[in-house]
PQR file of N, CA, C, O and H, with PARSE charges and radii, in Angstrom:
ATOM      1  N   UNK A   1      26.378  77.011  13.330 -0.4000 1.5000
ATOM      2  CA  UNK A   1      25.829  78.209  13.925 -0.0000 2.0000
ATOM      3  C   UNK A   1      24.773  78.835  13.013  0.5500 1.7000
ATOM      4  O   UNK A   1      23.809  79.407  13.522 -0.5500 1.4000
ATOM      5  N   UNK A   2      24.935  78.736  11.478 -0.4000 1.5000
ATOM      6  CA  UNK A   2      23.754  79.283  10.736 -0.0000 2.0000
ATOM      7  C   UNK A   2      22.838  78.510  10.903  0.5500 1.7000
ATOM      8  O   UNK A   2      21.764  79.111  10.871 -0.5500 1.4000
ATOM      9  H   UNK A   2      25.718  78.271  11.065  0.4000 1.0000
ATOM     10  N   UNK A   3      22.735  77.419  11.074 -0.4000 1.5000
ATOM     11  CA  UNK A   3      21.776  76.794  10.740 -0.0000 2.0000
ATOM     12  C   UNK A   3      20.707  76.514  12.386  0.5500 1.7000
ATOM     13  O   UNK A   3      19.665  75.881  12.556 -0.5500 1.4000
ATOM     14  H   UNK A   3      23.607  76.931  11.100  0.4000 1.0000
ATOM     15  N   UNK A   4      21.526  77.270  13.291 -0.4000 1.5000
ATOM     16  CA  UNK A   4      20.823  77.490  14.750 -0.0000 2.0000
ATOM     17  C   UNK A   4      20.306  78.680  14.535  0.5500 1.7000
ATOM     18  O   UNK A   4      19.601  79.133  15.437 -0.5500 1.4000
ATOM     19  H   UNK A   4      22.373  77.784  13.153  0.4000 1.0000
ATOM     20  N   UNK A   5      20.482  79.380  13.481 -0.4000 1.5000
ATOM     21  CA  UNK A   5      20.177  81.132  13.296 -0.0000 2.0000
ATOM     22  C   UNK A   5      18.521  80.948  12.796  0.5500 1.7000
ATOM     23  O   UNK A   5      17.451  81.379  13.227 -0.5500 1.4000
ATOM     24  H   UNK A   5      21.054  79.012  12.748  0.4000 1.0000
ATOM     25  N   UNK A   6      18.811  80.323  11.982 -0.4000 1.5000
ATOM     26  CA  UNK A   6      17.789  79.922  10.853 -0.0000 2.0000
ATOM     27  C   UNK A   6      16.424  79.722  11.805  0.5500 1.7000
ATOM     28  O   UNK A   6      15.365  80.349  11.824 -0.5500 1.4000
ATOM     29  H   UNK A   6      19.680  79.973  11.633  0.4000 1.0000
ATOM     30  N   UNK A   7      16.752  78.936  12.343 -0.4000 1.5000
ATOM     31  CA  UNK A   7      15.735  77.908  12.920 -0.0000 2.0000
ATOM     32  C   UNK A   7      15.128  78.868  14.302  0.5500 1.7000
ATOM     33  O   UNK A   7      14.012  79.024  14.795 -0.5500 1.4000
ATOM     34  H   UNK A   7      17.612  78.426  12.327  0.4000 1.0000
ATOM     35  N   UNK A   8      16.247  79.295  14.549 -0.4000 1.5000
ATOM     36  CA  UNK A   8      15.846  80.055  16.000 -0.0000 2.0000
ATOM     37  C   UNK A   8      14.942  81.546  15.799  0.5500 1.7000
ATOM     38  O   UNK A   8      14.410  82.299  16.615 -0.5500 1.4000
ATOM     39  H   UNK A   8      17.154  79.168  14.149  0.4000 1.0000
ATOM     40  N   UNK A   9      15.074  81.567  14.046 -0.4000 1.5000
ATOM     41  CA  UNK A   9      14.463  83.329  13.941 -0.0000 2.0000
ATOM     42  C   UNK A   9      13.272  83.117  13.281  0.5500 1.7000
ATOM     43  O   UNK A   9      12.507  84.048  13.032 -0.5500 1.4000
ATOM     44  H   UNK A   9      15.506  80.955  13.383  0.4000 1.0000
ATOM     45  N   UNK A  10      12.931  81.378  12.818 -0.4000 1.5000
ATOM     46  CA  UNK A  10      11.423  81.316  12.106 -0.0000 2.0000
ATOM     47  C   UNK A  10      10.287  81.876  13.405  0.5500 1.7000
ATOM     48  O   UNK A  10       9.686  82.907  13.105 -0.5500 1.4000
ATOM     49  H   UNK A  10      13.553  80.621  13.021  0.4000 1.0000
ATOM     50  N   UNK A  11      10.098  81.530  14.209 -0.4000 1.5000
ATOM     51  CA  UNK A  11       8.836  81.885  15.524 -0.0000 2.0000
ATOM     52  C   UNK A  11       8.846  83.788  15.355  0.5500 1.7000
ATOM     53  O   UNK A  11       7.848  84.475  15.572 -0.5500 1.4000
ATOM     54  H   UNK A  11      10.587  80.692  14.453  0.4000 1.0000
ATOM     55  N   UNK A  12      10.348  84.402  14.884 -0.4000 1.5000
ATOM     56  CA  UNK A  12      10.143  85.897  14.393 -0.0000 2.0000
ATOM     57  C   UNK A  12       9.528  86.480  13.286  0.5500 1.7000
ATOM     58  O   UNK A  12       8.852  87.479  13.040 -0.5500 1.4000
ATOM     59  H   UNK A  12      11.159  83.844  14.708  0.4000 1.0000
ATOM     60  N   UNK A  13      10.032  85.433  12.650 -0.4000 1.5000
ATOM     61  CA  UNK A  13       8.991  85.884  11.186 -0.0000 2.0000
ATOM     62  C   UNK A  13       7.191  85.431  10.629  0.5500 1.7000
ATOM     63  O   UNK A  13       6.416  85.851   9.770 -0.5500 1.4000
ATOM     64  H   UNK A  13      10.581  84.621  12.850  0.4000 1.0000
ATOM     65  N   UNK A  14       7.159  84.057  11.994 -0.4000 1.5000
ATOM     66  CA  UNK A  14       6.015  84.074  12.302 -0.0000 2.0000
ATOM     67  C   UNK A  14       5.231  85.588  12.316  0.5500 1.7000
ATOM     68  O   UNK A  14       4.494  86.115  11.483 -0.5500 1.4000
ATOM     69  H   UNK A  14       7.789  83.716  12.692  0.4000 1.0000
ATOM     70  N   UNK A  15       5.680  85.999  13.512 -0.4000 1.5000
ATOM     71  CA  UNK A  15       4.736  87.351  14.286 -0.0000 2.0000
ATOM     72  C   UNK A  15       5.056  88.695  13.463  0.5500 1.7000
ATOM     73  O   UNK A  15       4.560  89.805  13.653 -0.5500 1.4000
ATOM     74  H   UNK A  15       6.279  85.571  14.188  0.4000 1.0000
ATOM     75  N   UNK A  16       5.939  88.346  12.574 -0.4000 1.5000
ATOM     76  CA  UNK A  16       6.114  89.570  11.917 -0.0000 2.0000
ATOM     77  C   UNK A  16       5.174  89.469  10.390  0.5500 1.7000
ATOM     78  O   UNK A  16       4.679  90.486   9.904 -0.5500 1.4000
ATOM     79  H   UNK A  16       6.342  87.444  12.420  0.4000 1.0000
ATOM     80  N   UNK A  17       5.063  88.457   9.911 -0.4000 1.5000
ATOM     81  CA  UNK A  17       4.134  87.950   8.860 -0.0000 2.0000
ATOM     82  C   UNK A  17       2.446  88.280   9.778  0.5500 1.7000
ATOM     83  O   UNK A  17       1.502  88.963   9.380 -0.5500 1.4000
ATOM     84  H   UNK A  17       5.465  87.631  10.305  0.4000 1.0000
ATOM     85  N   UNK A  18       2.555  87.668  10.797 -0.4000 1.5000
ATOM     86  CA  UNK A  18       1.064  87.783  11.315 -0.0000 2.0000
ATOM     87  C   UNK A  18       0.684  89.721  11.216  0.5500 1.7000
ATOM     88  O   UNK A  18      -0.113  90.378  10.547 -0.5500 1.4000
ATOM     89  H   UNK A  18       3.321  87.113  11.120  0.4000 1.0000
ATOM     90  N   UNK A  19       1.821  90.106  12.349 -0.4000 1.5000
ATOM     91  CA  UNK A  19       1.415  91.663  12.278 -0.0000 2.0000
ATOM     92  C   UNK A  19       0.780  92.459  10.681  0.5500 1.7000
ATOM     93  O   UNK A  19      -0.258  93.082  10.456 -0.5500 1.4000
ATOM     94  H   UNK A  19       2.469  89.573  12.893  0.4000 1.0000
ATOM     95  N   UNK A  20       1.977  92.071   9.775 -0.4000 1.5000
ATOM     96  CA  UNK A  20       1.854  92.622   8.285 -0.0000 2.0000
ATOM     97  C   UNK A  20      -0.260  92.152   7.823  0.5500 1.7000
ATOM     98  O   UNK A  20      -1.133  93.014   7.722 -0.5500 1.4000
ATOM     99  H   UNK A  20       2.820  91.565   9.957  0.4000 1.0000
ATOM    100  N   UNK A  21      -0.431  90.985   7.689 -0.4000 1.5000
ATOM    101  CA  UNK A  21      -1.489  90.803   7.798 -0.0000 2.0000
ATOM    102  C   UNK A  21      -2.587  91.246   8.618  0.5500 1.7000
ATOM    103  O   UNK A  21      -3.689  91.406   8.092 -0.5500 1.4000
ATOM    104  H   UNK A  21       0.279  90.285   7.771  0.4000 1.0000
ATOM    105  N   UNK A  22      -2.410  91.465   9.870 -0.4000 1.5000
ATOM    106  CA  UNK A  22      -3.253  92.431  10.318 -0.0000 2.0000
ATOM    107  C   UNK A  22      -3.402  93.945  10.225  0.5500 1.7000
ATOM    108  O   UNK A  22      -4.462  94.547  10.398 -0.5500 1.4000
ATOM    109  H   UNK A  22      -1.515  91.335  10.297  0.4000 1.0000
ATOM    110  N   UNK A  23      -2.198  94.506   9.928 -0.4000 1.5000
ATOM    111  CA  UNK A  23      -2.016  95.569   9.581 -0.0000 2.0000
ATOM    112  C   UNK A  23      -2.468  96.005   8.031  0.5500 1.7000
ATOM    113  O   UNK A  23      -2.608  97.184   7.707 -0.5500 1.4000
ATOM    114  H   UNK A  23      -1.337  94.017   9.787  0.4000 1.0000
ATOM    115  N   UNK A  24      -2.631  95.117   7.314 -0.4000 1.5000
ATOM    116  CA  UNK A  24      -3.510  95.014   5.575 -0.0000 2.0000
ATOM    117  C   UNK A  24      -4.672  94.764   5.802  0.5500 1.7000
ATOM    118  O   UNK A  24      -5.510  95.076   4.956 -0.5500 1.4000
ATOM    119  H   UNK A  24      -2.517  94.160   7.577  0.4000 1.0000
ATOM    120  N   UNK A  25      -5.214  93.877   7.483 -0.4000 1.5000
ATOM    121  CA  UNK A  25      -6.755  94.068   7.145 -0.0000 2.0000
ATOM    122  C   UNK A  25      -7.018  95.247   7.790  0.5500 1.7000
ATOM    123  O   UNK A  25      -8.077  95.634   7.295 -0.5500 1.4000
ATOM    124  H   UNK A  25      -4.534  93.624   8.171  0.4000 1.0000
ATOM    125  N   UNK A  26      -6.636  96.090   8.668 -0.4000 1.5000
ATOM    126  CA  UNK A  26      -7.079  97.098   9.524 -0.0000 2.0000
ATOM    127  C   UNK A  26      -6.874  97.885   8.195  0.5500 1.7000
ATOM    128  O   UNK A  26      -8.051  98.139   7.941 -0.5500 1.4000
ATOM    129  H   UNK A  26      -5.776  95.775   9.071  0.4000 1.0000
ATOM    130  N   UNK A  27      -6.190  98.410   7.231 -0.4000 1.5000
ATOM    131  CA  UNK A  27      -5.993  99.368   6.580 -0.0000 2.0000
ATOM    132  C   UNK A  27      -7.550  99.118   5.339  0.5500 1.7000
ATOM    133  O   UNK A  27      -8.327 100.025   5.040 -0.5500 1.4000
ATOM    134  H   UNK A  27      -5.233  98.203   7.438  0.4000 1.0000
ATOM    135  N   UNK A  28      -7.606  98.150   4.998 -0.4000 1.5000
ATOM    136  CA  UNK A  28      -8.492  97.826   3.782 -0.0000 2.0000
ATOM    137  C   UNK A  28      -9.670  98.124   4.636  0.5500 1.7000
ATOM    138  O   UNK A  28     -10.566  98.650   3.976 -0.5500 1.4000
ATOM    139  H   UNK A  28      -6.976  97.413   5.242  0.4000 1.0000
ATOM    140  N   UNK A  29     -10.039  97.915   6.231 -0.4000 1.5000
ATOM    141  CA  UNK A  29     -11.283  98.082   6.653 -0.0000 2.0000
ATOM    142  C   UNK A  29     -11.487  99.595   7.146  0.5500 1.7000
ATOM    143  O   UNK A  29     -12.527 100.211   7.379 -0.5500 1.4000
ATOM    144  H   UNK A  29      -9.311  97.488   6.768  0.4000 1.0000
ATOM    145  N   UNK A  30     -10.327  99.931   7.215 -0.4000 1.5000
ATOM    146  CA  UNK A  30     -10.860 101.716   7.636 -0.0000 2.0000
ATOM    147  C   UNK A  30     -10.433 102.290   6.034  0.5500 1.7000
ATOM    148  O   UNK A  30      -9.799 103.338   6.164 -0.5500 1.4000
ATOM    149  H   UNK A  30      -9.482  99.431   7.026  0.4000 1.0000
ATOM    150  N   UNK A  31     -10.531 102.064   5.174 -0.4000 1.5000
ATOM    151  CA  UNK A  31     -10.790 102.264   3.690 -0.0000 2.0000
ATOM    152  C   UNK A  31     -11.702 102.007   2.511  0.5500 1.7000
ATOM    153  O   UNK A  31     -11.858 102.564   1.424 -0.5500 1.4000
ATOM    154  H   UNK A  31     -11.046 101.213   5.068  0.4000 1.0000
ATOM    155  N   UNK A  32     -12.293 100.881   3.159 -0.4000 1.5000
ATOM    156  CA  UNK A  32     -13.745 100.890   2.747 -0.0000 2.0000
ATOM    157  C   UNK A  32     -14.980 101.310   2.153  0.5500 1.7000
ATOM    158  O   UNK A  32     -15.198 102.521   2.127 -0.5500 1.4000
ATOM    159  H   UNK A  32     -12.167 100.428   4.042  0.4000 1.0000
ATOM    160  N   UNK A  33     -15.762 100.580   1.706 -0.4000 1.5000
ATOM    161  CA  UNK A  33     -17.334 100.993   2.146 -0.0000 2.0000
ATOM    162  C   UNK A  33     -17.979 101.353   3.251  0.5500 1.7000
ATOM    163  O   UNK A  33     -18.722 102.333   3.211 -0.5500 1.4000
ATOM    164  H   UNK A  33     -15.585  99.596   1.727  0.4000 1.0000
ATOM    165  N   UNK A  34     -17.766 100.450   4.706 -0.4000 1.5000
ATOM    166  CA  UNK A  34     -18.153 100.734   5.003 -0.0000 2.0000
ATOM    167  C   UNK A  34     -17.960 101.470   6.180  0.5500 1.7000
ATOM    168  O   UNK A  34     -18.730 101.663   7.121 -0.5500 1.4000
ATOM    169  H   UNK A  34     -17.162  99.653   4.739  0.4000 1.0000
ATOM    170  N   UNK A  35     -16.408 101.985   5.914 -0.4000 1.5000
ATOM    171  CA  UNK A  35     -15.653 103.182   6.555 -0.0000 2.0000
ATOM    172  C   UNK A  35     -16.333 104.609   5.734  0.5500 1.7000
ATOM    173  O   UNK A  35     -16.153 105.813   5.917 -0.5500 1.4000
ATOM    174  H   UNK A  35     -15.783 101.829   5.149  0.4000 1.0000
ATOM    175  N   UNK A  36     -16.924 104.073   5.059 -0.4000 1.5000
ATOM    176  CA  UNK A  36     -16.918 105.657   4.513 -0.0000 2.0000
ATOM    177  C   UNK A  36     -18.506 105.830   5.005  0.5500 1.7000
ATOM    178  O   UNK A  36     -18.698 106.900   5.581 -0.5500 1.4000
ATOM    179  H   UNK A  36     -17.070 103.095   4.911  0.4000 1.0000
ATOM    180  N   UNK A  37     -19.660 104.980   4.882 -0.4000 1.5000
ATOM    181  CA  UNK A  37     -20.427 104.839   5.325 -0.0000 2.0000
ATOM    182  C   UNK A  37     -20.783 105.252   6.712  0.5500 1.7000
ATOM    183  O   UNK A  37     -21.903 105.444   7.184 -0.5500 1.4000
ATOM    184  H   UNK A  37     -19.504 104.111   4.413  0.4000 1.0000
ATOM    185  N   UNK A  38     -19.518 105.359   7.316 -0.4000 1.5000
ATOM    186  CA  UNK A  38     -19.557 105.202   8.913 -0.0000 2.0000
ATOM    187  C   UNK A  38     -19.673 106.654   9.315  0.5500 1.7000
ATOM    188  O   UNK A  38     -20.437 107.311  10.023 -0.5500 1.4000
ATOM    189  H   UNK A  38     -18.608 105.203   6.932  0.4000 1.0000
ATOM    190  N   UNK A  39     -18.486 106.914   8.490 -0.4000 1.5000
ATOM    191  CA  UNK A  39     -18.178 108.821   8.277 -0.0000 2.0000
ATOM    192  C   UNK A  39     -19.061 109.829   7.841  0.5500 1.7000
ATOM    193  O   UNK A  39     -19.083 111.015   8.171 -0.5500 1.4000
ATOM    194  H   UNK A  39     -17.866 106.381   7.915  0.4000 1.0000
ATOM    195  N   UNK A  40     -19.823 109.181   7.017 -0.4000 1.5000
ATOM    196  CA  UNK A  40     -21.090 109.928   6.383 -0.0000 2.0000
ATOM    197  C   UNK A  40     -21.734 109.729   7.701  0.5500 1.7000
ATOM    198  O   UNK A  40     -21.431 110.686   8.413 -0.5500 1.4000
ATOM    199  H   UNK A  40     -19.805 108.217   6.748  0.4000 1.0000
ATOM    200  N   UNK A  41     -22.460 108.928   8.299 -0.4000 1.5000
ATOM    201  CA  UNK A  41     -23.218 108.803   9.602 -0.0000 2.0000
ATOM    202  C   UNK A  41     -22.889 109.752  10.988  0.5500 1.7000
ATOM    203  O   UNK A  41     -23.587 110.279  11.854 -0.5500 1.4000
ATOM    204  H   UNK A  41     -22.707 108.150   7.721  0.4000 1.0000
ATOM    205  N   UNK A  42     -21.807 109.688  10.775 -0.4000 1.5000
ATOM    206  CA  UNK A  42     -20.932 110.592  12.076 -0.0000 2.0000
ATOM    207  C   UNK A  42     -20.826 112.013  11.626  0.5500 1.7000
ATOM    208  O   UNK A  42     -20.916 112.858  12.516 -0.5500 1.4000
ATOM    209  H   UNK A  42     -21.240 109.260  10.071  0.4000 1.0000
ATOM    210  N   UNK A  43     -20.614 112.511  10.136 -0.4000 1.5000
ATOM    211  CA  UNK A  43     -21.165 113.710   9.940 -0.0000 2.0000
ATOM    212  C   UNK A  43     -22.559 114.287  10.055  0.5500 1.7000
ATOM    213  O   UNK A  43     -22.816 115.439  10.406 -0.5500 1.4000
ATOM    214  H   UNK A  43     -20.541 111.824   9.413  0.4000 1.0000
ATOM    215  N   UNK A  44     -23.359 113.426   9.745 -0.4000 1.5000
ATOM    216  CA  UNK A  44     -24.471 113.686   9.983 -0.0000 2.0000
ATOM    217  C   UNK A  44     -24.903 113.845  11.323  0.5500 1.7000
ATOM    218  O   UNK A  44     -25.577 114.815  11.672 -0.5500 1.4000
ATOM    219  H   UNK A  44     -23.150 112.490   9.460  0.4000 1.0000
ATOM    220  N   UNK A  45     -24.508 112.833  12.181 -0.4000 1.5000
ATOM    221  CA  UNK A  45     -24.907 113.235  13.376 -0.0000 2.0000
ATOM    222  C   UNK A  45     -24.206 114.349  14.030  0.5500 1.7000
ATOM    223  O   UNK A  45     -24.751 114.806  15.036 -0.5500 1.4000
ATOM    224  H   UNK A  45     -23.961 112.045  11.897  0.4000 1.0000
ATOM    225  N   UNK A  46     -22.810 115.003  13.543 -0.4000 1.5000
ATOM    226  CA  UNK A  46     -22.166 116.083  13.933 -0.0000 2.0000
ATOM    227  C   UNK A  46     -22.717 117.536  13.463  0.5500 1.7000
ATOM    228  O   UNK A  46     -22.345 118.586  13.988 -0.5500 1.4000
ATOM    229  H   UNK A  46     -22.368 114.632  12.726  0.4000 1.0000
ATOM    230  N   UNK A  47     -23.551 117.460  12.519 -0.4000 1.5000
ATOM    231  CA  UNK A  47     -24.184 118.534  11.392 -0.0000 2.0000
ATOM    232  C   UNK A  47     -25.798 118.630  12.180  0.5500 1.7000
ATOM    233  O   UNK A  47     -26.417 119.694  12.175 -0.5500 1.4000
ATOM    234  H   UNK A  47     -23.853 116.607  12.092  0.4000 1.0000
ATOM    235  N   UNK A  48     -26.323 117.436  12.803 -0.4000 1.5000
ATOM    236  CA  UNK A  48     -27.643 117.535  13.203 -0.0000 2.0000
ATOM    237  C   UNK A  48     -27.789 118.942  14.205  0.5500 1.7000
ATOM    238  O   UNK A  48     -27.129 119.288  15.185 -0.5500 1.4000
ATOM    239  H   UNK A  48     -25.819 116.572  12.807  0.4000 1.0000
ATOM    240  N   UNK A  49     -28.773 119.486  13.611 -0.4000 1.5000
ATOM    241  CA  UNK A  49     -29.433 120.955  14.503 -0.0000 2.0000
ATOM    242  C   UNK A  49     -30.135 120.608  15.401  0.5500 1.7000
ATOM    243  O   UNK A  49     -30.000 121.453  16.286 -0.5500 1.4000
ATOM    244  H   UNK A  49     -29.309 119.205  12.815  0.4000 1.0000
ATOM    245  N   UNK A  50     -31.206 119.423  15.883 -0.4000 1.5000
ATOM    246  CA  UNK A  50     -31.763 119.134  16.661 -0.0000 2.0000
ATOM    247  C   UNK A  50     -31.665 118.446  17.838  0.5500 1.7000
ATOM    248  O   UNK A  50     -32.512 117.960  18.587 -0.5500 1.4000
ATOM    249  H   UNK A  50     -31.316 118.737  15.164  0.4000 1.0000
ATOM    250  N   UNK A  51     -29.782 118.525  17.871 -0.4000 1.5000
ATOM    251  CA  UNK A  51     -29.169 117.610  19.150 -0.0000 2.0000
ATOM    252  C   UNK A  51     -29.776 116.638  19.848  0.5500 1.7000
ATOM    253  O   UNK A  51     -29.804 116.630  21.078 -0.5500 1.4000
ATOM    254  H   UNK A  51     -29.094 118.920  17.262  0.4000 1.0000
ATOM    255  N   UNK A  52     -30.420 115.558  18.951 -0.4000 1.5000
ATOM    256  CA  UNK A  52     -30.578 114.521  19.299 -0.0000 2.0000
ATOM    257  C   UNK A  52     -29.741 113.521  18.133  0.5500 1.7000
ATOM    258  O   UNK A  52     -29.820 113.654  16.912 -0.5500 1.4000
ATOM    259  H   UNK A  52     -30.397 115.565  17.951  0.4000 1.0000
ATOM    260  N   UNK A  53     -29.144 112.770  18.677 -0.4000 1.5000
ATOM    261  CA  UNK A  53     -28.487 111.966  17.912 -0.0000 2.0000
ATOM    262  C   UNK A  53     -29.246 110.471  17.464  0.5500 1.7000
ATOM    263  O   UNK A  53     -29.536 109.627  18.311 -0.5500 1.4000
ATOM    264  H   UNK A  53     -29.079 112.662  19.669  0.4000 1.0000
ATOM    265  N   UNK A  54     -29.507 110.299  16.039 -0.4000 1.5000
ATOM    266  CA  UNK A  54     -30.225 109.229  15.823 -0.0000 2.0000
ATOM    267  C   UNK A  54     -29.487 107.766  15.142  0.5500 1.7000
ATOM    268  O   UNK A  54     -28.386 107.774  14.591 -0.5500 1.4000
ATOM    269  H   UNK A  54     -29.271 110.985  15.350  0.4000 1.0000
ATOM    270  N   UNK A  55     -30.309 106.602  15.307 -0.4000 1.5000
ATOM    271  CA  UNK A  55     -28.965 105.549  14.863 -0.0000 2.0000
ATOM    272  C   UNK A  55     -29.026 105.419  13.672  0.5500 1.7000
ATOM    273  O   UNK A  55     -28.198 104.723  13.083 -0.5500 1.4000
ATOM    274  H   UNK A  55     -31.203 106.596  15.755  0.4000 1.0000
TER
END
């Protein structure tokens, strides 16, 4: 019976290893350069007096 446990819960730790990894790149990319880059841009266009928004 352990050894049906074993075998039957690797395809779980698959998707749970995958999630963890995506969840370390989403964090490192909204932490960034060029997350911060992004934020500076979006303040600026939130701060602009001439309500035109530029790219």
């Amino acid at each position: 019976m352990a050894d049906d446990l074993a075998s039957n819960a690797r395809p779980f730790w698959v998707v749970v290893t995958l999630c963890g990894v995506a969840v370390t790149a989403l964090a490192y990319l909204a932490t960034g350069a060029w997350a911060a880059r992004t934020a500076v841009r979006t303040r600026d266009r939130f701060e602009s007096t001439s309500g035109i928004w530029t790219a």
